[in-house]
Short mmCIF file of C-alpha atoms and ligand atoms in Angstrom, two decimals:
data_model
loop_
_atom_site.label_atom_id
_atom_site.label_comp_id
_atom_site.label_asym_id
_atom_site.label_seq_id
_atom_site.Cartn_x
_atom_site.Cartn_y
_atom_site.Cartn_z
CA MET A 1 78.05 -20.03 -41.86
CA SER A 2 78.91 -20.44 -45.52
CA ASP A 3 78.16 -23.42 -47.78
CA LYS A 4 81.81 -23.79 -48.65
CA SER A 5 84.19 -24.53 -45.82
CA TYR A 6 86.90 -21.89 -46.02
CA THR A 7 90.38 -22.46 -44.69
CA ILE A 8 91.85 -19.52 -42.82
CA LEU A 9 95.55 -19.10 -42.09
CA VAL A 10 95.97 -17.27 -38.76
CA VAL A 11 99.36 -15.57 -38.43
CA GLU A 12 99.88 -14.26 -34.92
CA ASP A 13 102.78 -14.57 -32.48
CA ASP A 14 100.72 -13.71 -29.38
CA PRO A 15 99.31 -17.05 -28.13
CA ALA A 16 96.37 -15.35 -26.37
CA VAL A 17 95.16 -13.61 -29.54
CA ARG A 18 95.89 -16.71 -31.64
CA ASN A 19 93.78 -18.87 -29.33
CA LEU A 20 90.96 -16.33 -29.28
CA VAL A 21 90.86 -16.22 -33.07
CA SER A 22 91.19 -20.02 -33.38
CA THR A 23 88.30 -20.60 -30.97
CA ALA A 24 86.10 -18.09 -32.81
CA LEU A 25 86.86 -19.73 -36.16
CA GLU A 26 86.23 -23.25 -34.83
CA SER A 27 82.89 -22.19 -33.36
CA ARG A 28 81.80 -21.07 -36.85
CA GLY A 29 82.97 -24.21 -38.61
CA TYR A 30 85.99 -22.71 -40.36
CA GLN A 31 89.03 -24.83 -40.99
CA HIS A 32 92.13 -23.05 -39.85
CA LEU A 33 95.90 -23.23 -39.73
CA THR A 34 98.18 -21.19 -37.53
CA ALA A 35 101.64 -19.68 -37.87
CA ALA A 36 103.56 -17.70 -35.25
CA THR A 37 106.28 -16.22 -37.48
CA GLY A 38 106.53 -14.56 -40.87
CA ASN A 39 108.60 -17.37 -42.34
CA ALA A 40 106.14 -20.02 -41.12
CA ALA A 41 103.30 -17.92 -42.58
CA ILE A 42 104.91 -17.71 -46.02
CA ALA A 43 105.64 -21.46 -46.01
CA SER A 44 102.10 -22.30 -44.94
CA ALA A 45 100.53 -19.93 -47.50
CA ALA A 46 102.60 -21.60 -50.22
CA THR A 47 102.05 -25.23 -49.26
CA SER A 48 98.53 -25.23 -47.80
CA ASP A 49 96.89 -22.70 -50.15
CA PRO A 50 94.47 -21.20 -47.60
CA ASP A 51 91.42 -19.21 -48.78
CA ILE A 52 92.02 -16.24 -46.49
CA VAL A 53 94.98 -15.04 -44.41
CA LEU A 54 94.58 -13.19 -41.10
CA LEU A 55 97.93 -11.52 -40.56
CA ASP A 56 99.37 -9.79 -37.51
CA LEU A 57 101.74 -7.01 -38.61
CA GLY A 58 104.12 -7.22 -35.65
CA LEU A 59 105.88 -10.57 -36.00
CA PRO A 60 109.12 -11.64 -34.30
CA ASP A 61 111.15 -12.47 -37.40
CA MET A 62 109.95 -9.99 -40.02
CA ASP A 63 107.52 -7.18 -40.66
CA GLY A 64 104.03 -8.37 -41.61
CA VAL A 65 104.11 -5.99 -44.58
CA ASP A 66 107.00 -8.03 -46.01
CA VAL A 67 104.92 -11.19 -45.59
CA ILE A 68 102.22 -9.54 -47.73
CA ARG A 69 104.75 -8.56 -50.40
CA ARG A 70 106.10 -12.11 -50.52
CA ILE A 71 102.66 -13.73 -50.78
CA ARG A 72 101.65 -11.22 -53.47
CA THR A 73 104.49 -12.43 -55.69
CA TRP A 74 102.47 -15.56 -56.42
CA SER A 75 98.95 -15.22 -54.98
CA THR A 76 95.93 -12.93 -54.81
CA MET A 77 94.51 -14.76 -51.75
CA PRO A 78 92.67 -12.25 -49.53
CA ILE A 79 94.81 -10.95 -46.66
CA ILE A 80 93.21 -9.24 -43.66
CA VAL A 81 95.70 -7.41 -41.48
CA LEU A 82 95.44 -7.50 -37.68
CA SER A 83 97.14 -4.37 -36.45
CA ALA A 84 97.89 -3.52 -32.84
CA ARG A 85 99.70 -0.39 -33.85
CA ALA A 86 97.79 2.81 -33.52
CA GLU A 87 99.59 4.44 -36.41
CA ASP A 88 97.62 4.62 -39.61
CA ALA A 89 100.87 4.50 -41.55
CA ASP A 90 101.27 0.76 -40.91
CA LYS A 91 97.77 -0.09 -42.09
CA ILE A 92 98.24 2.10 -45.13
CA GLU A 93 101.57 0.49 -45.96
CA ALA A 94 99.93 -2.94 -45.60
CA LEU A 95 97.00 -2.00 -47.87
CA ASP A 96 99.36 -0.54 -50.45
CA ALA A 97 101.44 -3.73 -50.30
CA GLY A 98 98.33 -5.70 -51.27
CA ALA A 99 96.33 -6.39 -48.08
CA ASP A 100 92.59 -6.42 -48.70
CA ASP A 101 91.33 -5.21 -45.36
CA TYR A 102 92.36 -4.59 -41.77
CA LEU A 103 91.13 -5.02 -38.21
CA SER A 104 92.52 -2.80 -35.46
CA LYS A 105 93.34 -4.51 -32.19
CA PRO A 106 91.61 -4.95 -29.89
CA PHE A 107 88.78 -6.26 -32.07
CA SER A 108 85.69 -8.24 -31.11
CA VAL A 109 84.90 -11.72 -32.39
CA GLY A 110 81.81 -10.18 -34.02
CA GLU A 111 83.95 -7.72 -36.00
CA LEU A 112 86.31 -10.49 -37.05
CA LEU A 113 83.49 -12.72 -38.31
CA ALA A 114 81.83 -9.79 -40.12
CA ARG A 115 85.10 -9.01 -41.91
CA LEU A 116 85.46 -12.68 -42.90
CA ARG A 117 81.92 -12.72 -44.33
CA THR A 118 82.71 -9.64 -46.43
CA THR A 119 85.85 -11.34 -47.70
CA GLU A 120 83.97 -14.55 -48.50
CA ARG A 121 81.41 -12.60 -50.54
CA HIS A 122 84.30 -11.00 -52.36
CA LEU A 123 85.79 -14.46 -53.08
CA GLY A 124 82.42 -15.56 -54.47
CA TYR A 125 82.31 -12.57 -56.80
CA MET A 126 85.91 -13.13 -57.84
CA ALA A 127 84.94 -16.65 -58.93
CA GLU A 128 82.02 -15.24 -60.95
CA ASP A 129 84.35 -12.71 -62.52
CA ALA A 130 86.24 -15.58 -64.08
CA ALA A 131 83.40 -15.27 -66.61
CA PRO A 132 83.82 -12.48 -69.21
CA GLN A 133 84.04 -9.02 -67.65
CA GLN A 134 80.68 -7.50 -66.84
CA SER A 135 80.14 -4.20 -68.59
CA THR A 136 77.55 -3.14 -66.03
CA PHE A 137 78.07 -2.73 -62.30
CA VAL A 138 75.01 -2.94 -60.05
CA ASN A 139 75.09 -2.18 -56.33
CA GLY A 140 71.74 -1.57 -54.65
CA ASP A 141 70.07 1.29 -56.56
CA LEU A 142 73.33 2.32 -58.19
CA VAL A 143 74.10 1.20 -61.75
CA VAL A 144 77.29 2.02 -63.65
CA ASP A 145 77.34 1.19 -67.35
CA PHE A 146 81.08 1.14 -68.08
CA ALA A 147 80.57 0.69 -71.83
CA ALA A 148 78.22 3.66 -72.12
CA GLY A 149 80.01 5.66 -69.42
CA THR A 150 76.76 6.40 -67.61
CA VAL A 151 75.66 6.20 -63.99
CA ALA A 152 72.08 5.83 -62.76
CA LEU A 153 70.56 5.90 -59.30
CA GLU A 154 67.07 4.43 -58.86
CA GLY A 155 66.76 4.47 -62.64
CA ARG A 156 67.56 8.17 -63.00
CA GLU A 157 70.70 9.08 -64.88
CA LEU A 158 73.24 11.07 -62.82
CA HIS A 159 75.45 13.75 -64.25
CA LEU A 160 78.95 13.16 -62.93
CA THR A 161 82.05 15.15 -63.79
CA PRO A 162 84.86 13.11 -65.41
CA MET A 163 86.78 13.03 -62.08
CA GLU A 164 83.73 11.92 -60.11
CA TYR A 165 83.11 9.20 -62.70
CA LYS A 166 86.72 7.95 -62.55
CA LEU A 167 86.59 7.92 -58.76
CA LEU A 168 83.31 6.00 -58.74
CA CYS A 169 84.57 3.44 -61.30
CA LEU A 170 87.75 2.83 -59.29
CA LEU A 171 85.75 2.19 -56.11
CA ALA A 172 83.25 0.01 -58.01
CA HIS A 173 85.99 -2.12 -59.59
CA ASN A 174 87.42 -2.64 -56.09
CA ILE A 175 84.17 -3.17 -54.21
CA ASP A 176 84.64 -4.40 -50.61
CA ARG A 177 88.28 -3.33 -50.59
CA VAL A 178 89.67 -0.41 -48.63
CA LEU A 179 91.56 1.80 -51.08
CA THR A 180 94.15 4.10 -49.55
CA HIS A 181 94.22 7.82 -50.32
CA GLN A 182 97.60 7.31 -51.97
CA TYR A 183 96.30 4.53 -54.21
CA ILE A 184 93.26 6.55 -55.27
CA LEU A 185 95.34 9.65 -55.97
CA HIS A 186 97.72 7.58 -58.05
CA GLU A 187 94.98 5.83 -60.02
CA VAL A 188 92.65 8.79 -60.58
CA TRP A 189 95.03 11.75 -60.67
CA GLY A 190 98.29 10.00 -61.56
CA THR A 191 99.93 11.58 -58.53
CA SER A 192 100.54 10.87 -54.88
CA GLN A 193 101.27 14.34 -53.58
CA ASP A 194 99.83 14.88 -50.12
CA GLY A 195 98.46 18.27 -51.17
CA ASP A 196 96.05 16.52 -53.53
CA LEU A 197 94.34 14.83 -50.61
CA ALA A 198 92.31 18.02 -50.26
CA SER A 199 91.04 17.72 -53.84
CA LEU A 200 90.23 14.03 -53.30
CA ARG A 201 88.06 15.03 -50.33
CA VAL A 202 86.34 17.68 -52.42
CA PHE A 203 85.55 15.26 -55.25
CA MET A 204 84.42 12.60 -52.77
CA GLY A 205 82.10 15.20 -51.24
CA THR A 206 80.51 16.16 -54.55
CA LEU A 207 80.25 12.49 -55.64
CA ARG A 208 78.51 11.59 -52.39
CA LYS A 209 76.02 14.43 -52.81
CA LYS A 210 75.01 12.78 -56.09
CA ILE A 211 74.91 9.12 -55.07
CA GLU A 212 74.13 9.15 -51.36
CA GLU A 213 70.67 9.91 -50.05
CA ASN A 214 72.26 11.30 -46.90
CA PRO A 215 75.90 12.26 -47.65
CA SER A 216 76.68 12.64 -43.94
CA ARG A 217 75.66 9.00 -43.37
CA PRO A 218 76.91 7.40 -46.59
CA ARG A 219 75.49 4.05 -47.65
CA TYR A 220 77.73 3.20 -50.61
CA ILE A 221 81.13 4.67 -49.80
CA GLN A 222 82.63 4.30 -46.32
CA THR A 223 85.27 6.68 -45.00
CA HIS A 224 88.23 5.07 -43.24
CA VAL A 225 89.59 8.03 -41.32
CA GLY A 226 93.25 8.64 -42.08
CA VAL A 227 93.36 5.60 -44.38
CA GLY A 228 91.04 5.87 -47.38
CA TYR A 229 87.65 4.79 -48.73
CA ARG A 230 85.74 1.60 -49.45
CA MET A 231 82.66 0.94 -51.55
CA VAL A 232 80.48 -1.53 -49.65
CA ARG A 233 78.02 -3.91 -51.24
CA VAL A 234 74.56 -2.80 -50.12
CA1 CA B 301 102.44 -9.51 -32.73
#
């Protein structure tokens, strides 16, 4: 349990899932609010200013992705999508619309609480970032010196290609967030052609060989199959 009591807005039209989530949150001492429609969710996000939103994508009155777009017009509050749909396209659309993370239904209470802890850590770092921008990024044994443009692992300087460096910086700046393939391609290559997904995989492979002790079991960069990548705080 965290020192600060976070308020979570649970947006879910299925009463069974809503009750399950509510019970799990109560057991861990979270404050929570609930909404069963997209319009109620937007109103509650605006008036109650929750710390984190858990958002079902399939709502009776509007698409959850539109709820994200609306909230993003005024707030950067973390939004975790709860998706019952098997299609990756919905999760990807939600992430590109500004969701921070997702949970695929059915999920366990343990997974839900783990995702909330990650988001809380991220909120803590966001508060620290209100201080002047750090010019050095440290994650475990990995150090990126943005000012010098250098990367070191366990104190040894790594030689990255310009593309590998850009890719690493993008993931580092967005630590704990799942970045979609499309977003990465747009930010690093300035393109979103599907054909470039192959080059993204190649660069990710060579980057991992340099920063991961065991590239087949990566420690720093997670693969989200069919969705994208996330740098995790180690
Ligand atoms: Ca639903």
